[in-house]
Structure formats: C-alpha cells, structure tokens
Coordinates of C-alpha atoms and ligand atoms in Angstrom, one line a residue:
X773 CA 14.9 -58.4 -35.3
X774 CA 12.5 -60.3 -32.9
X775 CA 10.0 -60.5 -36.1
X776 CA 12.2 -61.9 -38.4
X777 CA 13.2 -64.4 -36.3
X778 CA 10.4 -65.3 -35.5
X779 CA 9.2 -65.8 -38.6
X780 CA 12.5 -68.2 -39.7
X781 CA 11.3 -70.0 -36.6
X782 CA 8.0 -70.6 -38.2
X783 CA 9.6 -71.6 -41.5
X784 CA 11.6 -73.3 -40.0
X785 CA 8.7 -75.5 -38.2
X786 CA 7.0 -75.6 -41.6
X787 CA 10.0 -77.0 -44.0
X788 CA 11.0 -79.8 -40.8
X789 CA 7.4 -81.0 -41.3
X790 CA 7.3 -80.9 -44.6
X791 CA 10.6 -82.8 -44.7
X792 CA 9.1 -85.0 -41.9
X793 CA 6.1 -85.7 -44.0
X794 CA 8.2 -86.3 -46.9
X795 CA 10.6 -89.0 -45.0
X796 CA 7.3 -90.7 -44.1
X797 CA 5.8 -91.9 -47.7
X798 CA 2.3 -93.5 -47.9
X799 CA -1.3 -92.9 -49.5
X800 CA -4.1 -91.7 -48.3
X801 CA -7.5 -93.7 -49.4
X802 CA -10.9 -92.3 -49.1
X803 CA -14.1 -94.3 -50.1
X804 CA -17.3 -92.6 -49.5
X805 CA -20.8 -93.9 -51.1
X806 CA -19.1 -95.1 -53.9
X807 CA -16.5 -92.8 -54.6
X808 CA -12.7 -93.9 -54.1
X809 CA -10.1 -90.8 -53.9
X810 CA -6.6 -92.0 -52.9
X811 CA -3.6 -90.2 -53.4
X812 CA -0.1 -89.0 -51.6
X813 CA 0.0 -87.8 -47.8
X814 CA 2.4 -84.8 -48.8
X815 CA -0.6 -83.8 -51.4
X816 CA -3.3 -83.9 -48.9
X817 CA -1.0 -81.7 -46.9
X818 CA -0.2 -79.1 -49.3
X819 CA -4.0 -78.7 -49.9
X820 CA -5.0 -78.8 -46.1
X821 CA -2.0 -75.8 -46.0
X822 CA -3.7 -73.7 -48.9
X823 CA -7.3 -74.2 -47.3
X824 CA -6.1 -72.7 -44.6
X825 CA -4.5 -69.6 -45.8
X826 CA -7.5 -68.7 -48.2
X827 CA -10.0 -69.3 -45.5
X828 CA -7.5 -66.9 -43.3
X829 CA -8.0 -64.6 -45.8
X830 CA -11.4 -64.4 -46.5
X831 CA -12.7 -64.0 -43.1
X832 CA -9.9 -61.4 -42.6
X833 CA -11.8 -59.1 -46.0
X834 CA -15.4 -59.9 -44.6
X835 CA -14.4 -58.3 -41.0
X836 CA -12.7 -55.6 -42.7
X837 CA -15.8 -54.5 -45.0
X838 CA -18.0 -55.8 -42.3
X839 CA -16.4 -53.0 -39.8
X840 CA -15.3 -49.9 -42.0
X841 CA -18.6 -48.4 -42.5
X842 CA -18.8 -47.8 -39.1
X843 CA -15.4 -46.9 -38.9
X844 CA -15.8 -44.4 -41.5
X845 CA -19.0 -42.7 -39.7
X846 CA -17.4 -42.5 -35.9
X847 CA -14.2 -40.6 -37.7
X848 CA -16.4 -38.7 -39.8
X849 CA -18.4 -37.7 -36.4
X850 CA -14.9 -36.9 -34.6
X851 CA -14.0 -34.8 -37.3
X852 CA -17.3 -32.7 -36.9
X853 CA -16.8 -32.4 -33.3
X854 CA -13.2 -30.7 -34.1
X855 CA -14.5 -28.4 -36.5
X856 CA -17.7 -27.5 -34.3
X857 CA -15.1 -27.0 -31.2
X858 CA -12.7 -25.2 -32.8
X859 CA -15.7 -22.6 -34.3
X860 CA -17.1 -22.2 -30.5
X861 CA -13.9 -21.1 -29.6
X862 CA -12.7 -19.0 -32.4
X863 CA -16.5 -17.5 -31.8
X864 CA -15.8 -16.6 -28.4
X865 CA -12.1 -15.0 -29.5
X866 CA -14.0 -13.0 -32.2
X867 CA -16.8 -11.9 -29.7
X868 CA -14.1 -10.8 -27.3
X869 CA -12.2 -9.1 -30.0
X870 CA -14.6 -6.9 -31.6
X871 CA -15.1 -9.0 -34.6
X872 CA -18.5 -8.8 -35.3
X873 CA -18.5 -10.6 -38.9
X874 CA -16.4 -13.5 -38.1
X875 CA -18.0 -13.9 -34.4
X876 CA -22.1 -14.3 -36.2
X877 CA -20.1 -17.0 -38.8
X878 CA -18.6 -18.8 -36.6
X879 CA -21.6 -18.7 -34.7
X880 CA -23.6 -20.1 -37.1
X881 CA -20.8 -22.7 -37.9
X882 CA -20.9 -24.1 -34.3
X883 CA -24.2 -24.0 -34.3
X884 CA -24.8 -26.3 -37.5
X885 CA -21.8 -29.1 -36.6
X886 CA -22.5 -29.3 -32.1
X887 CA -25.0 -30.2 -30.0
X888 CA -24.1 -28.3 -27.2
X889 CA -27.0 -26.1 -27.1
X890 CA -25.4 -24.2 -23.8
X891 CA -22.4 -23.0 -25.6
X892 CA -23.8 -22.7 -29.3
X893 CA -26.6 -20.4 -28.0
X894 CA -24.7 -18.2 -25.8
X895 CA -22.3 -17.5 -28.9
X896 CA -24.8 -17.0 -30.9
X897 CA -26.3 -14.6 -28.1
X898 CA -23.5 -12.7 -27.4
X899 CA -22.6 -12.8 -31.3
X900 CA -25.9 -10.8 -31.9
X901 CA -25.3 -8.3 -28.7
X902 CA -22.2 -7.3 -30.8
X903 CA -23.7 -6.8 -34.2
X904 CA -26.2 -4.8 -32.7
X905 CA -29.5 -7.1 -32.8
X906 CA -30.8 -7.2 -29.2
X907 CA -34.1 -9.0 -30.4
X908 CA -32.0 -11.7 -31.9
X909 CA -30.0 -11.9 -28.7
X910 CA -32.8 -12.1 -26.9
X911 CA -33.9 -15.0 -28.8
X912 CA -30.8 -16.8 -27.9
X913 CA -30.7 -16.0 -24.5
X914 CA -34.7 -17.0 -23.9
X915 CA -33.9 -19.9 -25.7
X916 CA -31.2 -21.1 -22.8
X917 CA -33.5 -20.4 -20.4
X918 CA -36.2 -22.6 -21.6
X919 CA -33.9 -25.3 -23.5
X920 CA -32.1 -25.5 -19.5
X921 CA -35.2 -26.2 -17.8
X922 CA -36.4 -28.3 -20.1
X923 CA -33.3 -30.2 -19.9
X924 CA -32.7 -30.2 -16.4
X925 CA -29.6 -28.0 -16.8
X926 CA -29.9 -25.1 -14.5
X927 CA -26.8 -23.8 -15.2
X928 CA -27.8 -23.4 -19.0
X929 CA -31.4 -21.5 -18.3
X930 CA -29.1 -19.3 -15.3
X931 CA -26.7 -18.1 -18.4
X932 CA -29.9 -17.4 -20.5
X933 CA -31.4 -15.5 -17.4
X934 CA -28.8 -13.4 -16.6
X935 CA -28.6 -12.2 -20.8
X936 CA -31.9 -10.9 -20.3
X937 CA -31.6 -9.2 -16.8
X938 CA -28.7 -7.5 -18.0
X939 CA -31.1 -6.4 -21.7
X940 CA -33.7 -5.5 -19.4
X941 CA -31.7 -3.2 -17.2
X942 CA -29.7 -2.0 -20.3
X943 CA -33.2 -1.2 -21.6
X944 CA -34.3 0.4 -18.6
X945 CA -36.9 -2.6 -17.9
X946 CA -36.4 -2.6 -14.4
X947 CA -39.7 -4.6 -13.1
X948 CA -38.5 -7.3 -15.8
X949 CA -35.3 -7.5 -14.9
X950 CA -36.4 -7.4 -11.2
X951 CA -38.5 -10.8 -12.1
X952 CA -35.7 -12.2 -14.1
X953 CA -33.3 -11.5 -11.0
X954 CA -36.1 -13.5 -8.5
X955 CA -35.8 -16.0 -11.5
X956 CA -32.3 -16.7 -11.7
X957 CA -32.1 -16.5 -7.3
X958 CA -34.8 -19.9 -6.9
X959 CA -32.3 -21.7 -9.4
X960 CA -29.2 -20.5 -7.7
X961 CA -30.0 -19.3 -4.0
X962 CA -26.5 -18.0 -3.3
X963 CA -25.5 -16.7 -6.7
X964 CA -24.2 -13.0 -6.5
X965 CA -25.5 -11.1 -9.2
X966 CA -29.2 -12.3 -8.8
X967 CA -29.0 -10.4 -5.0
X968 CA -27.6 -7.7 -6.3
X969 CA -29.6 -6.7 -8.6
X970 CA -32.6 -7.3 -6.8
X971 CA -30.8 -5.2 -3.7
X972 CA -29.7 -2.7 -6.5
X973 CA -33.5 -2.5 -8.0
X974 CA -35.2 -2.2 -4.8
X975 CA -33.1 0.2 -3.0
X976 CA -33.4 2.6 -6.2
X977 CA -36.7 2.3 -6.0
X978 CA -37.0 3.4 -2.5
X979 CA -38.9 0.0 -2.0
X980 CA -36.5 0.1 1.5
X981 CA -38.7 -3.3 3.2
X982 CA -37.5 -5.5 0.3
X983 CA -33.9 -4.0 -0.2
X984 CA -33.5 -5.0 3.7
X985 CA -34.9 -8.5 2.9
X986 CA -32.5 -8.5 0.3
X987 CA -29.6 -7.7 2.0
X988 CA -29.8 -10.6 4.5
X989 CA -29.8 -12.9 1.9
X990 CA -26.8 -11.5 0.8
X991 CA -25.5 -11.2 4.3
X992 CA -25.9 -15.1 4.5
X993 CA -24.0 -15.5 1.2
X994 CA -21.4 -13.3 1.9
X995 CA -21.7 -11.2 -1.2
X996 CA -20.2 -7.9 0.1
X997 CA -17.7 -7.2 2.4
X998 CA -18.9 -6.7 5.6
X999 CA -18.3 -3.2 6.2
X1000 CA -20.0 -2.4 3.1
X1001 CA -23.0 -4.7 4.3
X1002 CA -22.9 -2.8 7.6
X1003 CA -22.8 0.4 6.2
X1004 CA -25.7 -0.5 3.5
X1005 CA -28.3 -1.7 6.5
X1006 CA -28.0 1.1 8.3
X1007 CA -28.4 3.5 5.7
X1008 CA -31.8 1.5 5.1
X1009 CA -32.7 1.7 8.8
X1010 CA -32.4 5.2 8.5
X1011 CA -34.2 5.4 5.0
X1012 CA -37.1 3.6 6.8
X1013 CA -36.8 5.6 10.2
X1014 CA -37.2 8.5 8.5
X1015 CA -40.7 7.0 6.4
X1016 CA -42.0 5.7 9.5
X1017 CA -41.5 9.3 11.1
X1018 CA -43.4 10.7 7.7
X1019 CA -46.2 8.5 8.5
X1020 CA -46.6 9.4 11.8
X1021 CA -45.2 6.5 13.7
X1022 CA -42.6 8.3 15.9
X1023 CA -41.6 5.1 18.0
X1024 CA -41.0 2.8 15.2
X1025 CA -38.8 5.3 13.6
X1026 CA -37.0 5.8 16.6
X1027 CA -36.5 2.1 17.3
X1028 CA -35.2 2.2 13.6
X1029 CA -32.7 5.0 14.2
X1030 CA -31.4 3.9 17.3
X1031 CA -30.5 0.7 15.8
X1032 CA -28.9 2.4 12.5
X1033 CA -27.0 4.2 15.2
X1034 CA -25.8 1.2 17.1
X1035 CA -24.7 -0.5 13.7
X1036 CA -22.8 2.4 13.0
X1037 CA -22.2 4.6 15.8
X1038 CA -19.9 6.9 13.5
X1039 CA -23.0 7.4 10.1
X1040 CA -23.8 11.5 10.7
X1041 CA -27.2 10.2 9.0
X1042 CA -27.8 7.9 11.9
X1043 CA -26.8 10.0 14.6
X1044 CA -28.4 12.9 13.2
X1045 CA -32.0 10.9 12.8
X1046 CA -31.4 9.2 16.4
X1047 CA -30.7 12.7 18.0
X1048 CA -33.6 14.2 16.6
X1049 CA -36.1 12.2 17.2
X1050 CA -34.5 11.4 21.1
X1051 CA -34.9 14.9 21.9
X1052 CA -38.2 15.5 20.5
X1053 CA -39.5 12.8 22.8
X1054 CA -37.6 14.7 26.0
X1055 CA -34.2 12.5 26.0
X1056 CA -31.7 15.6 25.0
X1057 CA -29.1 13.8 27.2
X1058 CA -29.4 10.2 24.9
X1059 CA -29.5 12.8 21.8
X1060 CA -26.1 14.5 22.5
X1061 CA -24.9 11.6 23.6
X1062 CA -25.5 9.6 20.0
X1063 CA -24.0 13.2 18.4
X1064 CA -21.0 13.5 20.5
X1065 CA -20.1 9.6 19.6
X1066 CA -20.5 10.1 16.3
X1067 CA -18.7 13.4 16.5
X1068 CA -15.5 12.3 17.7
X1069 CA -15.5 9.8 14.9
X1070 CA -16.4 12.1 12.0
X1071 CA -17.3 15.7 13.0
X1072 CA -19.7 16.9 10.8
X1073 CA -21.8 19.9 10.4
X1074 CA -25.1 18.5 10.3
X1075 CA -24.0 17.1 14.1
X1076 CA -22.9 20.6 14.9
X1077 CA -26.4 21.8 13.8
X1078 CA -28.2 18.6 16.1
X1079 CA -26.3 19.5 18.9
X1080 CA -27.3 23.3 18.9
X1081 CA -31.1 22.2 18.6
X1082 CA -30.5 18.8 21.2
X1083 CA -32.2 21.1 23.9
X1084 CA -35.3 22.8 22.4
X1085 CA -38.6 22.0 22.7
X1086 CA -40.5 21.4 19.3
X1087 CA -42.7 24.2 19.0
X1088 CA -41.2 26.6 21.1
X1089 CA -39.1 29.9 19.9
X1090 CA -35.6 28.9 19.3
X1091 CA -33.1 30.3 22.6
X1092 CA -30.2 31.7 20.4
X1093 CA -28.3 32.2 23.7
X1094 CA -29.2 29.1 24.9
X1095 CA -27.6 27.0 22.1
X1096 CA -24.8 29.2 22.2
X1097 CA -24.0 27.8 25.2
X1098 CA -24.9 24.4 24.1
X1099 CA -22.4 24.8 21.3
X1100 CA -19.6 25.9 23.6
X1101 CA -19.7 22.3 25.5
X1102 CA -19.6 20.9 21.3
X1103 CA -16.0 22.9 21.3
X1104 CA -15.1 21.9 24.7
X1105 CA -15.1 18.3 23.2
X1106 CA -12.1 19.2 20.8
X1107 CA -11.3 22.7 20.4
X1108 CA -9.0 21.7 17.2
X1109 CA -12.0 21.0 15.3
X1110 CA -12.9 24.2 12.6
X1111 CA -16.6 22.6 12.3
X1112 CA -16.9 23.5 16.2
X1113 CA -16.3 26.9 15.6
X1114 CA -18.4 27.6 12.6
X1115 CA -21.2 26.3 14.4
X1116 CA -20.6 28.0 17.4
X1117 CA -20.0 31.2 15.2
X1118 CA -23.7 30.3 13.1
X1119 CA -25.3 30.4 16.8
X1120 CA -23.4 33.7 17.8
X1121 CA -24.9 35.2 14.6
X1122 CA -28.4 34.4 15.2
X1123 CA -27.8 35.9 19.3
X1124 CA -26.5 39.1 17.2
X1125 CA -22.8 37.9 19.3
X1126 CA -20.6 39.4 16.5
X1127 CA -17.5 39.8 18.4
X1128 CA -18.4 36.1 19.4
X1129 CA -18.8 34.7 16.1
X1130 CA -15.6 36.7 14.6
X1131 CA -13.5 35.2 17.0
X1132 CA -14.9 31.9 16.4
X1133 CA -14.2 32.4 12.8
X1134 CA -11.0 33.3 13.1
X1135 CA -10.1 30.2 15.1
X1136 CA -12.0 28.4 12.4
X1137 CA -9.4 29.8 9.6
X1138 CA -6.5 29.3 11.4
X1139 CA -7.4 25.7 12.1
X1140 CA -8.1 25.1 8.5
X1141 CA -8.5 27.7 5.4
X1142 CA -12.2 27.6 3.9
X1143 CA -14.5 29.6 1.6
X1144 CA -17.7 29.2 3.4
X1145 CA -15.6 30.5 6.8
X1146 CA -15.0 33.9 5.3
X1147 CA -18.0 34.1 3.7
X1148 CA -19.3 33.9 6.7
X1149 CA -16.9 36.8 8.1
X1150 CA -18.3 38.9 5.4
X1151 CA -22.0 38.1 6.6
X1152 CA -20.9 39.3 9.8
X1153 CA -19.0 42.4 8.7
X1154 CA -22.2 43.6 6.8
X1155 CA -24.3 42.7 9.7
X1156 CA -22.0 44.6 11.9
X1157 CA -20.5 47.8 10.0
X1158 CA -22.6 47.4 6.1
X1159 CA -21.0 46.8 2.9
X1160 CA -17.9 47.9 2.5
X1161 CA -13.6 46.9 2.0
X1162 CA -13.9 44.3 5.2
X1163 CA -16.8 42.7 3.4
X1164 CA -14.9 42.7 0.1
X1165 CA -11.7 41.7 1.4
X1166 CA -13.6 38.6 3.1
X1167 CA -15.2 37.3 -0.3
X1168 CA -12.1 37.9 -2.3
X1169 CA -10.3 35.5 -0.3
X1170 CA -12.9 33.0 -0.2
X1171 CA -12.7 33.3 -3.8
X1172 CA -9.5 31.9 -3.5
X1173 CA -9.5 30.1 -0.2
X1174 CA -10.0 25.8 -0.9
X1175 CA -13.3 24.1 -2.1
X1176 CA -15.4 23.0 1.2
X1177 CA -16.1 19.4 1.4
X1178 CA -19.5 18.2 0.5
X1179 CA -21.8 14.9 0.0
X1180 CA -20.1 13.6 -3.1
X1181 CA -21.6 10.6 -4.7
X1182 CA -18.7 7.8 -5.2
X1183 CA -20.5 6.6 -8.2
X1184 CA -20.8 9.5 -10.2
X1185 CA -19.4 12.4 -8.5
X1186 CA -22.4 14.3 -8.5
X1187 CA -23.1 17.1 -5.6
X1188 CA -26.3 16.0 -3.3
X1189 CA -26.9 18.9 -1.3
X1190 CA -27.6 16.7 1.8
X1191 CA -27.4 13.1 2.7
X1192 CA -30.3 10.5 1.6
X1193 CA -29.4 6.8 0.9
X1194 CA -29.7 8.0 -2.8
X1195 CA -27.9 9.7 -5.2
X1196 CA -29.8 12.8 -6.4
X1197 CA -28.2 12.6 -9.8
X1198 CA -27.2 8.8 -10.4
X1199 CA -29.7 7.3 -8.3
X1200 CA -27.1 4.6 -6.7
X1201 CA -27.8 3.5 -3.4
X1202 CA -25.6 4.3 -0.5
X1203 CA -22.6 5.8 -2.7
X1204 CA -22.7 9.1 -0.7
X1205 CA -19.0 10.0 1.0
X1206 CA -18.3 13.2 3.1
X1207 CA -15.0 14.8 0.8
X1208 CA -13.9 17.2 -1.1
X1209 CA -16.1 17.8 -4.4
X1210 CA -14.6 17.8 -8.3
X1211 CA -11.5 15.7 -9.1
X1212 CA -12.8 12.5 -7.6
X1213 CA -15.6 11.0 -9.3
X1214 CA -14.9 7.7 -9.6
X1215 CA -17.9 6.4 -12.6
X1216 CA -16.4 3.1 -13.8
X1217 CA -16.2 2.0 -10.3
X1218 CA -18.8 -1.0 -9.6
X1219 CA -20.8 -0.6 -7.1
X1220 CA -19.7 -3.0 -4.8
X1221 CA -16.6 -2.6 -4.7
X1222 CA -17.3 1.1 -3.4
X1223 CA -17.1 -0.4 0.3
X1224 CA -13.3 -0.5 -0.2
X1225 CA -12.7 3.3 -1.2
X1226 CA -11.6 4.5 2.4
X1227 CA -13.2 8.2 3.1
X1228 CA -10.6 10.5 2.2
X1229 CA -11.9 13.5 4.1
X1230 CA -13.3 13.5 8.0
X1231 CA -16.9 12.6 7.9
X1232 CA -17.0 9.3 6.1
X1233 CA -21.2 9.5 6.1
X1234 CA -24.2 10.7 7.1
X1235 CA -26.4 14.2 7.9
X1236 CA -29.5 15.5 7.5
X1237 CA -31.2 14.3 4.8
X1238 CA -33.8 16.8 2.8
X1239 CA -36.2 13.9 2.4
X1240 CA -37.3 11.1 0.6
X1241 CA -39.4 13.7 -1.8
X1242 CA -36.7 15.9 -2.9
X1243 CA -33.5 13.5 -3.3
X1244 CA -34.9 12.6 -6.9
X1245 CA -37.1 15.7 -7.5
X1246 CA -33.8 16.5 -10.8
X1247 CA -34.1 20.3 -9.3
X1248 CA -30.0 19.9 -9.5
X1249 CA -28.3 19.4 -12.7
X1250 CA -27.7 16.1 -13.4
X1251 CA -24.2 14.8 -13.6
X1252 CA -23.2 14.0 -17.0
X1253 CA -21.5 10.5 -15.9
X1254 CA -25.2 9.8 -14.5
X1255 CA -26.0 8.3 -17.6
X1256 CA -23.5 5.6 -17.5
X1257 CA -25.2 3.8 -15.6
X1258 CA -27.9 1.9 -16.3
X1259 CA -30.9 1.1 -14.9
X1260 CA -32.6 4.0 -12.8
X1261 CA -36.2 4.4 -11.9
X1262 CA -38.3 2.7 -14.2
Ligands
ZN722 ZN1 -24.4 9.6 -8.1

C-alpha cells in the first residue's frame, strides 16, 4: 500500500513537471566550435530523462556481474561447511553406534570438505579403532598430537595423547604409555586421567617413591575423593615401610608405619606393620596400643595374631602361656567379638589348654557360625581324644556352616591370601576389602570410584602382608575377570 503510493507520488511529481515544462514553451540553442543544435526544452527533457534511466541501468548490471563471482564462491564455501559438519557428526553417531562402514566414510567425507584437523582426525581415529586398524588409529591420533603443538592447540595434541596412552595400555605398553601420561600432565597439569594413569602405572609396578609423588599431585587437584586418597597413601607408606624394613633400615620403616597408622588409625595393614616393628624395638605398650585402636574399629585376625606376639622378644622361644594371657586382655576389650576367641583358642592350642581353647570356640560359634571355627574344634578333638565321630561331626558342619570372610580384591574378586597393596591376581592397587568371598566381585567397577564401595564386612583393610615377593609370584590361580583389565606389569 505504502509502495504504491509512493510510487503515484513520484508519477505524480513527474507528469506536474512534465506539464510544467510543457506550459513553459521555448528553445534551447547550443553553438559550440561551429556547430549550432537548437531545439524544444520538453525534448531536451525527455532525453536528459532517458539518459538517466539507461545509465541507472548499466551501472546496476556492472555491480551485479562485478559481485556474483564472489557471491557464488562464499555460498559455494558455506555449502561445503554444511556438508563437512553434518559428515563429522553423523561420523561421530556412527562411531557411537557400531557402524563401522558408514563411520570410515563419513570419515573420510569430513575429512576432504573441513579444515578442522582436531575433529576430522579424531573421527578418523576413533573410525579406525572400530574397524579394527590400530596402526591407522595410531596415525590419526599421532598426528593430533603433533599437528596441536605445531599449531599451538594444546587441547588438540592432549586428545591425540590420550588415543595413544589408552593403545599403549590396551597393548600392554606400559613404559610408553607411562611417557605418554608425563606427556599429556606438562600440557595439562591438573587433568585427571594423565595422574592416574601415572599413579595406576607406578603403583603396579611397585615403583611405591613415584606413586607417592603422584598422589600429591592428585591430592592438589582433587582427583579422588578424599577418603580414597587417604586410604591410597597409607597403603603406600606401608608398601614402602615394609621395603625399608627388607633393606635393613628398621627406623625409616618405622617412621613410615607410624605415619600410615596415624592416617588411618583403623588400616589392619598399618597397625599390623606399626605393631611389629614397635615391639621389636622394645615399645610392646605403643604396639598394643596401635592394635587395640585399630581393633575396636575393625577387629581382625591378623591384629589378634600382633597382639599375642606384642610381648616377645625376637629371637627368643615363643611363651604359649604367656600370650595366652596376653590374648585374654584382647577379649577383655569386647568379649562379643568371635575373632577374640579364636585367637585366644589358636594360643590355648599351642599351651596344649584344650578345655581352654574348646570353650573359647564354643563362645566363638555362638557369637557367630563359621567353618574355620569348627574346623578348629575338630583340630582339637583329634589332638585331645584322635580321630573319631567328634572330629567328624565338627567337619561336617563346617561343611555346611557360612564361608569365612577373606581379602577380596574389589576389582576383580580374586582371593589374596593376605593383604599387600596389590592384587595377587589383577594387579590393581589398593582394591583389597576385608568381606565375605564369591558373589561380590565387582570387575566393571573403575578404579576410582572403588573409594565409594562402603566395607560390607568388619575389617574394612589391612593385615599382614606375605611380602612384596610373593603378592605377584601367580602361585594362586588367576581370576578369570583378571584379564579385563588392562594394563598389568609390563
Ligand atoms: Zn584383583
């Protein structure tokens, strides 16, 4: 509406002039160097009018050819852009999916119409991972790493570095992936999965110096909970009490217990290594006083056995009555705990106290049901009247009686016949958990998120370990969900 008037406006303005021109008769003369053009205003007019709209027009065609190759090329660039997008993305769908055809297409697609060498190479990376072709992956992957530094994009070469780690470890490279790890840590300091698997790495080596270095650098980035981080150190400082003590240097390794026991004055492991090595220097009243602590918190047999041994003197015969009575003060503590009695009952045994230890077992029963509990009554039936129904009668209900707890590994479920800061079948670090075997194993759980899984049996940790040399020594079968996880020894 507001056009069209506007344009009867203008015509309007155009036919009053023309009239006004018209009303206003005359000639126009022009002489120039000898040439003499005269004719009628209205004429020179019209023509002025017509000059005007065809020079209108022409530069209106030159600006339009002038601009449309350009045109042409910025749409025909936008297009591309589209298309390439739209590959990366359907690329990552089909990588996520399973779809390892379409995924190494699209790939390729992307590839050839962006230059967005951060997302085109990891597609192609992961692409490659799926069909199979680690080399090619590889490729990709080192490719980001160097493309990223050379561009200045850390974030691309960190993506490329953590392809490989994971390859390496997947390939069981674990002094490559190690390096990648320190790699990827300078370009990110605080990233998580650089410190962890370096922590991871070291700790399953046994290389406990560097795990610990590790760990404060993931203390100060806050990438565990703390409990878990607790928990972790002092299952070092124990690792590294206990090779201090192998190498002969009793007072570091008891500086390094003690502490592992202050961290955690509830780890058996701690306690266990602190009591020892208090009372072999003369301090039997610090020893029971680290067991008892960690007693009341989780009371555990390998405290039980501690206790009994708190007062003897390395090197000397073993007192069976003596640690008799050193175990009754253990079941003065709480006489509701079966773990008392057993022990009390073991020490009985070795003083040839059988009405002792039968009573003690007894108690033990009724406090809580066990196999190794009447086994132990059928020990002590044979040692007091020989083989016969009592003894029989004993085993056949620990046949039946409930499964005793044990150290379970959290990781894979495997049985370690003592404590040590590694699993004996997986090799994880720290995943050992005082509780009932079989029925638990918990494989597809990632390792840091173990710190969450509360202990579900009394004894959340620790005991005497069977040293560094025979945690890994294979003599037990190895767990079958041991080889889910990658990574182990190199
Ligand atoms: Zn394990």
């Amino acid at each position: 509406m507001r056009r069209t008037l506007w344009f009867l406006l203008r015509l309007g303005l155009v036919v009053a002039l023309a009239v006004w021109v018209a009303q206003r008769p005359g000639t126009l003369r022009l002489d120039w160097q000898g040439y003499i053009v005269q004719t009628q205003v209205g004429v020179v007019a019209a023509a002025l009018l017509v000059l005007a709209v065809v020079a209108y027009v022409l530069v209106r065609l030159f600006l339009l050819l002038w601009r449309s190759p350009r045109r042409f090329g910025a749409g025909r660039r936008t297009s591309r852009r589209t298309r390439g997008y739209q590959a990366l993305s359907r690329g990552f769908l089909a990588v996520a999916s399973g779809d390892t055809a379409a995924a190494s297409r699209l790939a390729d697609k992307a590839e050839a119409l962006l230059n967005e060498p951060s997302l085109t190479l990891l597609l192609s990376a992961q692409a490659a991972q799926l069909a199979g072709d680690e080399a090619a992956a590889a490729g990709h992957y080192a490719a980001m790493r160097d493309r990223g530094a050379a561009l200045k994009q850390p974030d691309m070469a960190f993506v490329g570095l953590r392809g490989l780690a994971l390859q390496a470890l997947a390939a069981g490279k674990t002094r490559q992936a190690l390096e990648l790890a320190q790699e990827a840590q300078a370009l990110k300091p605080k990233a998580r999965w650089p410190l962890l698997t370096q922590f991871d790495l070291q700790a399953r080596a046994g290389d406990w110096t560097a795990a610990a270095t590790t760990l404060d650098a993931l203390t100060s980035a806050k990438a565990l909970p703390p409990e878990t981080l607790r928990r972790h150190r002092a299952a070092l400082l124990v690792e590294r009490s206990r090779a201090a003590e192998a190498e002969g240097n009793q007072d570091q390794a008891l500086a390094l217990a003690r502490k592992a026991h202050d961290l955690e004055p509830g780890s058996v492991p701690a306690a266990v290594q602190a009591a020892r090595l208090l009372a072999a220097t003369g301090s039997a009243r610090a020893a029971t006083r680290a067991l008892e602590q960690a007693w009341r918190a989780s009371p555990h047999p390998d405290l039980a056995a501690a206790w009994g041994a708190a007062g003897e003197k390395a090197g000397d015969a073993a007192d069976p009555l003596a640690r008799v009575k050193r175990l009754e003060a253990l079941v003065a503590i709480d006489a509701t705990v079966p773990e008392a009695h057993v022990a009390l009952a073991d020490a009985a045994v070795e003083a040839r106290l059988w009405g002792l230890a039968r009573g003690h077992l007894t108690r033990a029963l009724t406090l809580r049901p066990s196999a190794r509990v009447y086994r132990r009554l059928a020990a002590v039936a044979v040692a007091e009247h020989g083989e016969g129904p009592e003894e029989r009668g004993h085993l056949a209900q620990a046949a039946k009686a409930a499964a005793d707890p044990a150290w379970v590994c959290r990781s894979c479920g495997g049985v370690n016949p003592a404590w040590g800061a590694l699993c004996a079948h997986c090799g994880g670090f720290d995943t050992l958990a005082w509780r009932l075997p079989g029925g638990a194993a918990q494989g597809s759980v990632p390792a840091e998120t173990l710190g969450f899984l509360p202990p579900p049996e009394p004894g959340a940790e620790g005991g005497e370990g069977a040293g560094a040399g025979s945690r890994l020594s294979g003599r037990l079968p190895s767990f079958t969900l041991a080889s889910l996880r990658p990574g182990r020894r190199s």
